[in-house]
Amino acid sequence: MEITTGWYLVLGALLFIIGGTGLLIRRNPLVMLMCVELMLNGVNLSFVAFSRTLDDIGGQTVVFFVLVVAAAEVVVGLGLVVAILRRQPGATADDLSLLKG
Amino acid sequence: MRGLSQLVFVGPSIDWWALLPQMILLGAALLILLVSALAPQRTSGGFSTVTTLCAAVTAYFVALGLWSDVQTEGPSASIASALGVDGFSIFFTILILTGLVATALIAHSYLDREGIDPPEFYALLLCSAAGAIVMASANDLIVMFLGLEALSIGLYVMIAMHARRPEARESAMKYFVLGAFSSTFLLYGIALIYGSTGSTNLVHVRDYLGAVVFRDQHLLMAGMALLLVGFSFKVAAAPFHFWAPDVYQGAPSPVTGWMASIAKAAGFAAFLRVFFGAFGAHNADWSPVVAVLAFLTLVTGSVMAILQSDVKRMLAFSSISHAGYVLVAVQSTADGGTSAALFYLFTYTFMVLGSFAIIGAMGADGEHPLDRYAGLGRSRPVLAMAFTILLLAQAGVPLTSGFVGKFQVIAAAVGHRSYLLAAVAMLSAVIGAFMYLRIVMTMYVVDDGAEGPSPTLHWTVAIVLIGTVGFTLLVGIVPQFLIEFAEDAVPVLIRG
């Protein structure tokens, strides 16, 4: 059976959905960060698959930009997680509930 | 060996003059960091504030020069059409620089009072302003995404800088998680647009969509829907608004002002550029969806605002309903609608920055109960009057800029024959007015003879208040110059 581009797109979409679901249901801040990465990598896979189909190098360059942005985002995210865990050891997303209306 | 001579890399031509506003801001950020690192002891905020203000004013003059270039020679694009220079981008550059000046002035006394290190704050503020400008002038979806991330990452840290307060940490974490979540939606939308049109460049996307009739446009529709979700998160439009009240309440007040004004304006700038500029051929597909978003946003914003007892949460919901008015203008898909949206965003920025200047001066930001304002009209009549004018302008009272803005938005909706939406917009203005009047009443009508609050007002905050209140009244009385400015600033996508 031939593996067409569609397969990669479906895999990308699945990774995106798994990451998105994980972000919504997991309560550990570190796991939530990992889920964001999973979503971004799903998108990256779609970019590369499209780039291959369109025979256009643009989509592959985009992936490098996204990797850099994801790294910058994780730096800030980990900083926030450390700042929170240092003052409230073992905090989960449920413990962050001071603000409510 | 013939390949080597052909492998010489030829970069795109770069119009440095067009990039100057962003570069000045980034240069100022680097300068502040460098000086603060080399300085023998912790410097006071003065140097950072002055550098930020100088950079903003210089960039402002460059933007005016670019504006006159665009008026005489027409719009252009630079760096392989990745960055556009048109009335639209310069309009938002000026708006963002104005917000930068106001936020820098508000933050000066605030940082001093709360004991936050100023250099890092101003460096991040400058970076996020540069990101916002990139976002408003991007002609390429990926460049727009990079601008958005520069704006957001700066904001995440600025919210968390008040790290001793648990509310600020929680607010930063919430904004970070939801911001990252929405960015991935936006990016996935970009991927699908790329897949269906073959480029991330907006000029190419527009030409392609104008020329090609799709036999199967599911991919394109999914891409547009994901982009819409991503933008709705960023501008806090219902049903993607739920983060806004918590984040606005927990963030330091100057940062809340920056978030409510400039982050929202930059989000709308990118929204308008992509949907008006590039997806113009598919108006009929996205306009009804935006109309539904506008309806939900207006109703949620104005109804939920009444139920709050915390002033910062009230203004958070009010900013949600303001996003609804802009969306009402956006869904009309006409040039008149765009200029109405631009006018609204410009006037709204002044009102919201002034309001958060007062809120920042009124004290700590974890809790900001309405009672704190009881009797302000007696103890500080001028301050109370300024707040009253800003609140009434947000409610849309005649003789203020808010009235002209709301009038234009509703006129655009009527021009598009969306009468129901126009009626809902007017109705929610009435509901919203109740909330603003509640704050005004609290300031002026008190039963007991107790002394009202007397906050210390730093002169920098006073300058911001004079500027914002003055502008709000000026535009309310003679709106014509701003209307013409907004009409000249409709986005034009051009190949460079």
Coordinates of C-alpha atoms in Angstrom, one line a residue, chain B residues 35-492:
Chain B
V35 CA 23.2 49.9 30.3
S36 CA 21.4 48.2 33.1
A37 CA 23.9 45.3 32.9
L38 CA 26.9 47.6 32.9
A39 CA 25.6 50.0 35.5
P40 CA 27.4 49.5 38.9
Q41 CA 24.2 49.4 41.0
R42 CA 20.6 49.0 40.3
T43 CA 19.6 52.0 38.3
S44 CA 16.4 53.9 38.9
G45 CA 13.5 53.8 36.4
G46 CA 14.3 57.2 35.0
F47 CA 16.8 56.1 32.4
S48 CA 14.6 53.3 31.1
T49 CA 11.5 55.5 30.9
V50 CA 13.3 58.3 29.1
T51 CA 14.9 55.9 26.6
T52 CA 11.6 54.3 25.9
L53 CA 9.9 57.7 25.4
C54 CA 12.7 58.9 23.2
A55 CA 12.6 55.7 21.0
A56 CA 8.8 56.0 20.7
V57 CA 8.9 59.7 19.7
T58 CA 11.7 59.1 17.1
A59 CA 9.8 56.1 15.7
Y60 CA 6.7 58.3 15.6
F61 CA 8.5 60.9 13.4
V62 CA 9.7 58.1 11.1
A63 CA 6.1 56.8 10.9
L64 CA 4.9 60.3 9.9
G65 CA 7.6 60.4 7.2
L66 CA 6.5 57.0 5.9
W67 CA 2.9 58.2 5.9
S68 CA 3.8 61.2 3.7
D69 CA 5.7 58.7 1.4
V70 CA 2.6 56.5 1.1
Q71 CA 0.5 59.6 0.4
T72 CA 2.7 60.7 -2.5
E73 CA 4.1 57.5 -3.9
G74 CA 1.4 55.0 -2.9
P75 CA 1.8 51.9 -0.8
S76 CA 4.8 49.5 -1.2
A77 CA 6.1 46.3 0.2
S78 CA 9.5 45.2 1.3
I79 CA 11.6 42.0 1.9
A80 CA 10.1 39.9 -0.8
S81 CA 6.6 41.2 -0.1
A82 CA 6.7 40.0 3.5
L83 CA 6.2 43.4 5.1
G84 CA 3.8 46.0 3.7
V85 CA 4.0 49.7 4.0
D86 CA 0.6 51.2 3.5
G87 CA -1.8 53.6 5.3
F88 CA -3.0 50.7 7.4
S89 CA 0.3 49.6 8.8
I90 CA 1.3 53.2 9.6
F91 CA -2.1 53.9 11.2
F92 CA -1.4 51.0 13.6
T93 CA 2.3 52.0 14.1
I94 CA 1.1 55.4 15.3
L95 CA -1.6 53.8 17.5
I96 CA 0.9 51.3 19.0
L97 CA 3.5 54.0 19.6
T98 CA 0.9 56.2 21.4
G99 CA 0.0 53.2 23.6
L100 CA 3.7 52.7 24.2
V101 CA 4.2 56.3 25.4
A102 CA 1.1 56.1 27.7
T103 CA 2.1 52.7 29.1
A104 CA 5.7 53.8 29.8
L105 CA 4.4 56.8 31.6
I106 CA 1.9 54.9 33.7
A107 CA 4.4 52.1 34.5
H108 CA 7.0 54.6 35.7
S109 CA 5.4 55.4 39.0
Y110 CA 3.8 52.0 39.3
L111 CA 7.0 50.0 39.1
D112 CA 8.6 52.4 41.6
R113 CA 5.8 51.8 44.1
E114 CA 5.6 48.1 43.7
G115 CA 9.4 47.6 43.7
I116 CA 9.7 45.9 40.3
D117 CA 13.0 46.3 38.4
P118 CA 12.3 48.8 35.6
P119 CA 14.9 47.9 32.9
E120 CA 13.6 44.4 32.1
F121 CA 10.0 45.7 32.1
Y122 CA 10.8 48.4 29.6
A123 CA 12.9 46.2 27.4
L124 CA 10.0 43.7 27.2
L125 CA 7.5 46.5 26.6
L126 CA 9.6 47.7 23.7
C127 CA 10.0 44.2 22.2
S128 CA 6.3 43.6 22.5
A129 CA 5.5 46.9 20.8
A130 CA 7.9 46.0 18.0
G131 CA 6.1 42.7 17.7
A132 CA 2.7 44.5 17.5
I133 CA 4.0 46.7 14.7
V134 CA 5.3 43.7 12.8
M135 CA 1.9 42.1 13.2
A136 CA 0.0 45.1 11.8
S137 CA 2.3 45.4 8.8
A138 CA 2.9 41.8 7.9
N139 CA 2.1 40.8 4.4
D140 CA 2.9 37.2 5.1
L141 CA 1.1 34.9 7.5
I142 CA 4.3 33.6 9.0
V143 CA 5.7 37.0 9.6
M144 CA 2.4 37.9 11.2
F145 CA 2.8 34.8 13.5
L146 CA 6.3 35.9 14.5
G147 CA 5.0 39.4 15.4
L148 CA 2.2 37.9 17.4
E149 CA 4.6 35.7 19.3
A150 CA 7.0 38.6 20.0
L151 CA 4.0 40.5 21.3
S152 CA 2.7 37.6 23.4
I153 CA 5.9 36.3 24.9
G154 CA 6.8 39.8 26.1
L155 CA 3.4 40.0 27.7
Y156 CA 3.6 36.7 29.5
V157 CA 6.8 37.9 31.2
M158 CA 5.5 41.4 31.9
I159 CA 2.4 39.9 33.7
A160 CA 4.6 37.6 35.7
M161 CA 7.1 40.3 36.7
H162 CA 5.1 41.0 39.9
A163 CA 6.1 37.5 41.0
R164 CA 5.6 38.0 44.7
R165 CA 1.8 38.2 44.2
P166 CA 0.1 34.9 43.6
E167 CA -2.6 36.5 41.5
A168 CA 0.1 37.8 39.0
R169 CA 1.6 34.3 38.7
E170 CA -1.7 32.7 38.2
S171 CA -2.7 35.3 35.7
A172 CA 0.5 34.8 33.7
M173 CA 0.2 31.0 33.7
K174 CA -3.4 31.2 32.5
Y175 CA -2.5 33.7 29.8
F176 CA 0.5 31.6 28.8
V177 CA -1.4 28.3 28.5
L178 CA -4.3 29.9 26.6
G179 CA -2.1 32.1 24.5
A180 CA 0.1 29.1 23.4
F181 CA -3.1 27.1 22.8
S182 CA -4.6 29.8 20.6
S183 CA -1.3 30.3 18.7
T184 CA -1.3 26.7 17.7
F185 CA -4.8 27.1 16.3
L186 CA -3.6 30.1 14.4
L187 CA -0.6 28.2 13.1
Y188 CA -2.6 25.2 12.1
G189 CA -4.9 27.6 10.2
I190 CA -1.9 29.0 8.4
A191 CA -0.7 25.5 7.5
L192 CA -4.1 24.7 5.9
I193 CA -4.2 28.0 4.0
Y194 CA -0.7 27.2 2.8
G195 CA -1.8 23.7 1.8
S196 CA -4.8 25.0 -0.2
T197 CA -3.3 28.1 -1.8
G198 CA 0.4 27.2 -2.1
S199 CA 1.8 30.1 -0.3
T200 CA 1.7 31.9 3.1
N201 CA 2.1 35.3 1.4
L202 CA -1.1 37.3 1.6
V203 CA -0.7 38.9 -1.8
H204 CA -0.3 35.5 -3.4
V205 CA -3.3 34.1 -1.4
R206 CA -5.5 37.0 -2.5
D207 CA -4.5 36.6 -6.2
Y208 CA -5.0 32.8 -6.0
L209 CA -8.4 33.0 -4.3
G210 CA -9.5 35.7 -6.8
A211 CA -8.5 33.6 -9.8
V212 CA -9.3 30.0 -8.8
V213 CA -12.7 28.5 -8.3
F214 CA -12.3 25.6 -5.9
R215 CA -14.1 22.3 -6.6
D216 CA -13.5 21.2 -3.1
Q217 CA -12.8 23.9 -0.6
H218 CA -12.9 22.0 2.7
L219 CA -9.2 22.6 3.4
L220 CA -9.5 26.4 2.8
M221 CA -12.7 26.6 4.9
A222 CA -11.1 24.7 7.8
G223 CA -8.0 27.0 7.5
M224 CA -10.1 30.1 7.7
A225 CA -12.1 28.7 10.6
L226 CA -8.9 27.9 12.6
L227 CA -7.5 31.4 11.8
L228 CA -10.8 32.9 13.1
V229 CA -10.6 30.9 16.3
G230 CA -7.0 31.9 16.8
F231 CA -7.8 35.6 16.3
S232 CA -10.9 35.5 18.5
F233 CA -8.8 34.2 21.3
K234 CA -6.3 37.0 20.9
V235 CA -8.9 39.8 20.8
A236 CA -11.0 38.1 23.5
A237 CA -14.2 37.6 21.4
A238 CA -16.9 35.3 22.8
P239 CA -17.0 32.3 23.1
F240 CA -13.2 32.4 23.3
H241 CA -13.1 35.2 25.9
F242 CA -13.1 33.2 29.2
W243 CA -9.4 33.9 30.0
A244 CA -9.8 37.7 29.8
P245 CA -11.4 38.6 33.1
D246 CA -9.0 36.4 35.2
V247 CA -5.9 37.6 33.3
Y248 CA -6.9 41.3 33.4
Q249 CA -7.7 41.1 37.1
G250 CA -4.4 39.4 38.1
A251 CA -2.0 41.3 35.9
P252 CA -0.3 44.6 37.0
S253 CA -2.6 47.5 36.0
P254 CA -0.2 49.1 33.4
V255 CA 0.2 45.7 31.7
T256 CA -3.6 45.2 31.8
G257 CA -3.9 48.5 30.0
W258 CA -1.4 47.5 27.4
M259 CA -3.1 44.1 26.9
A260 CA -6.6 45.6 26.7
S261 CA -5.5 48.3 24.2
I262 CA -2.5 47.4 22.1
A263 CA -2.6 43.5 22.2
K264 CA -6.3 43.8 21.1
A265 CA -5.6 46.4 18.5
A266 CA -2.7 44.4 17.0
G267 CA -4.9 41.3 17.0
F268 CA -7.6 43.2 15.1
A269 CA -5.0 44.6 12.7
A270 CA -3.8 41.2 11.7
F271 CA -7.4 40.0 11.6
L272 CA -8.4 42.8 9.2
R273 CA -5.3 42.5 7.0
V274 CA -5.9 38.7 6.6
F275 CA -9.6 38.6 6.2
F276 CA -10.2 41.9 4.3
G277 CA -7.0 41.9 2.3
A278 CA -6.5 38.2 1.5
F279 CA -9.8 36.5 1.9
G280 CA -11.8 39.3 0.2
A281 CA -13.0 36.9 -2.5
H282 CA -14.6 34.7 0.1
N283 CA -16.5 37.4 2.0
A284 CA -19.7 35.5 1.8
D285 CA -18.1 32.5 3.7
W286 CA -16.6 34.3 6.7
S287 CA -18.9 37.3 7.1
P288 CA -21.8 35.4 8.7
V289 CA -19.5 33.6 11.1
V290 CA -18.0 36.9 12.2
A291 CA -21.6 38.2 12.6
V292 CA -22.4 35.4 15.0
L293 CA -19.2 36.0 17.0
A294 CA -20.0 39.7 17.2
F295 CA -23.5 38.9 18.5
L296 CA -22.2 36.5 21.2
T297 CA -19.4 38.9 22.2
L298 CA -21.7 41.9 22.5
V299 CA -24.2 40.0 24.6
T300 CA -21.7 38.3 26.8
G301 CA -19.6 41.4 27.4
S302 CA -22.4 43.7 28.3
V303 CA -24.5 41.3 30.4
M304 CA -21.6 39.7 32.3
A305 CA -20.1 43.2 33.1
I306 CA -23.2 44.0 35.2
L307 CA -22.7 41.0 37.4
Q308 CA -19.2 41.9 38.5
S309 CA -18.2 43.6 41.7
D310 CA -14.5 44.1 40.9
V311 CA -13.6 47.2 38.8
K312 CA -10.9 45.4 36.8
R313 CA -13.2 42.6 36.0
M314 CA -15.9 45.1 35.0
L315 CA -13.5 46.7 32.6
A316 CA -12.4 43.3 31.3
F317 CA -16.0 42.5 30.3
S318 CA -16.4 46.0 28.9
S319 CA -13.3 45.4 26.7
I320 CA -14.9 42.2 25.5
S321 CA -18.0 44.0 24.5
H322 CA -15.8 46.7 22.7
A323 CA -14.3 43.8 20.7
G324 CA -17.9 43.0 19.8
Y325 CA -18.5 46.5 18.3
V326 CA -15.3 46.2 16.2
L327 CA -16.5 42.8 15.0
V328 CA -19.9 44.3 14.0
A329 CA -17.9 46.7 11.8
V330 CA -15.7 43.9 10.5
Q331 CA -18.6 41.7 9.4
S332 CA -19.9 44.4 7.1
T333 CA -17.0 43.5 4.7
A334 CA -16.9 47.0 3.2
D335 CA -14.2 49.7 3.2
G336 CA -16.6 51.8 5.3
G337 CA -16.7 49.0 7.8
T338 CA -12.9 48.8 8.0
S339 CA -12.5 52.5 8.6
A340 CA -15.2 52.3 11.2
A341 CA -13.3 49.5 13.0
L342 CA -10.1 51.5 12.8
F343 CA -11.7 54.6 14.2
Y344 CA -13.2 52.6 17.0
L345 CA -9.9 50.9 17.9
F346 CA -8.1 54.3 17.9
T347 CA -10.5 56.0 20.2
Y348 CA -11.0 52.9 22.4
T349 CA -7.2 52.7 23.0
F350 CA -7.2 56.2 24.5
M351 CA -10.2 55.5 26.7
V352 CA -8.9 52.2 28.0
L353 CA -5.3 53.5 28.7
G354 CA -6.7 56.4 30.6
S355 CA -9.0 54.1 32.6
F356 CA -6.2 51.8 33.6
A357 CA -3.9 54.7 34.4
I358 CA -6.5 55.6 37.1
I359 CA -6.9 52.0 38.2
G360 CA -3.2 51.7 38.6
A361 CA -3.1 54.9 40.7
M362 CA -5.9 53.6 42.9
G363 CA -3.8 50.9 44.5
A364 CA -2.8 47.3 44.5
D365 CA -4.3 45.0 41.9
G366 CA -5.1 41.6 43.4
E367 CA -8.5 42.8 44.5
H368 CA -10.0 46.0 43.1
P369 CA -13.5 46.2 44.7
L370 CA -15.9 48.9 43.6
D371 CA -16.2 50.2 47.2
R372 CA -12.6 51.6 46.9
Y373 CA -14.0 54.3 44.7
A374 CA -16.8 55.4 47.1
G375 CA -16.5 59.1 47.7
L376 CA -13.7 59.8 45.2
G377 CA -15.9 62.5 43.7
R378 CA -15.7 64.4 47.0
S379 CA -12.0 63.8 47.9
R380 CA -10.5 64.1 44.4
P381 CA -13.1 65.8 42.2
V382 CA -10.7 66.3 39.2
L383 CA -9.6 62.7 39.1
A384 CA -13.2 61.5 39.5
M385 CA -14.2 63.8 36.7
A386 CA -11.5 62.4 34.4
F387 CA -12.6 58.8 35.2
T388 CA -16.3 59.8 34.6
I389 CA -15.4 61.2 31.2
L390 CA -13.5 58.1 30.2
L391 CA -16.3 55.8 31.4
L392 CA -19.0 57.8 29.7
A393 CA -17.0 57.7 26.5
Q394 CA -16.8 53.9 26.8
A395 CA -20.6 53.9 27.2
G396 CA -21.0 56.0 24.1
V397 CA -22.3 59.3 25.4
P398 CA -22.5 62.1 22.8
L399 CA -19.7 64.7 22.8
T400 CA -17.2 62.0 23.5
S401 CA -15.2 59.9 20.9
G402 CA -17.1 56.8 22.0
F403 CA -20.3 58.1 20.6
V404 CA -18.8 58.8 17.2
G405 CA -17.2 55.4 17.2
K406 CA -20.4 53.5 18.0
F407 CA -22.3 55.6 15.6
Q408 CA -19.9 54.7 12.7
V409 CA -20.0 51.0 13.6
I410 CA -23.8 50.9 13.7
A411 CA -23.9 52.8 10.4
A412 CA -21.6 50.3 8.8
A413 CA -23.8 47.4 10.0
V414 CA -26.9 49.1 8.7
G415 CA -25.1 49.7 5.4
H416 CA -24.6 46.0 5.2
R417 CA -28.3 45.4 5.9
S418 CA -27.5 43.5 9.2
Y419 CA -30.3 45.3 11.0
L420 CA -30.6 42.7 13.7
L421 CA -26.9 43.1 14.7
A422 CA -27.2 46.9 14.6
A423 CA -30.2 46.6 17.0
V424 CA -28.3 44.2 19.3
A425 CA -25.3 46.6 19.3
M426 CA -27.5 49.5 20.4
L427 CA -29.2 47.4 23.0
S428 CA -25.9 46.2 24.5
A429 CA -24.7 49.8 24.6
V430 CA -27.7 50.5 26.8
I431 CA -27.0 47.5 29.0
G432 CA -23.3 48.4 29.2
A433 CA -24.1 52.0 30.2
F434 CA -25.7 50.7 33.3
M435 CA -22.3 49.2 34.4
Y436 CA -20.4 52.4 33.7
L437 CA -23.0 54.5 35.5
R438 CA -22.7 52.2 38.5
I439 CA -19.0 53.1 38.9
V440 CA -19.8 56.8 38.4
M441 CA -22.6 56.7 41.0
T442 CA -20.2 55.0 43.5
M443 CA -17.8 57.8 43.1
Y444 CA -20.3 60.6 43.6
V445 CA -23.2 59.3 45.7
V446 CA -22.2 58.2 49.2
D447 CA -24.5 58.1 52.2
D448 CA -22.1 58.4 55.1
G449 CA -19.8 61.4 55.8
A450 CA -16.7 59.2 55.5
E451 CA -13.6 60.6 53.8
G452 CA -13.1 59.3 50.3
P453 CA -9.9 57.7 49.1
S454 CA -7.0 60.0 48.2
P455 CA -4.6 58.2 46.0
T456 CA -1.3 59.9 45.2
L457 CA -1.2 60.8 41.6
H458 CA 2.3 60.9 40.0
W459 CA 2.8 63.7 37.4
T460 CA 3.5 61.1 34.7
V461 CA 0.1 59.5 35.3
A462 CA -1.4 63.0 35.3
I463 CA 0.1 63.6 31.8
V464 CA -1.5 60.4 30.5
L465 CA -4.9 61.4 31.9
I466 CA -4.7 64.9 30.4
G467 CA -3.8 63.4 27.1
T468 CA -6.4 60.7 27.0
V469 CA -9.3 62.7 28.4
G470 CA -8.3 65.6 26.1
F471 CA -8.2 63.4 23.0
T472 CA -11.5 61.7 23.9
L473 CA -13.3 65.0 24.2
L474 CA -11.5 66.5 21.1
V475 CA -12.6 63.6 18.9
G476 CA -16.0 63.7 20.4
I477 CA -16.4 67.4 19.3
V478 CA -14.4 67.5 16.0
P479 CA -14.2 63.9 14.8
Q480 CA -13.6 64.7 11.2
F481 CA -9.7 64.6 11.1
L482 CA -9.7 61.1 12.7
I483 CA -12.4 59.8 10.4
E484 CA -10.4 61.0 7.4
F485 CA -7.3 59.4 8.8
A486 CA -9.1 56.1 9.2
E487 CA -10.5 56.3 5.7
D488 CA -7.0 56.6 4.3
A489 CA -5.9 53.6 6.3
V490 CA -7.8 50.8 4.6
P491 CA -5.4 47.9 4.0
V492 CA -3.8 47.6 0.6

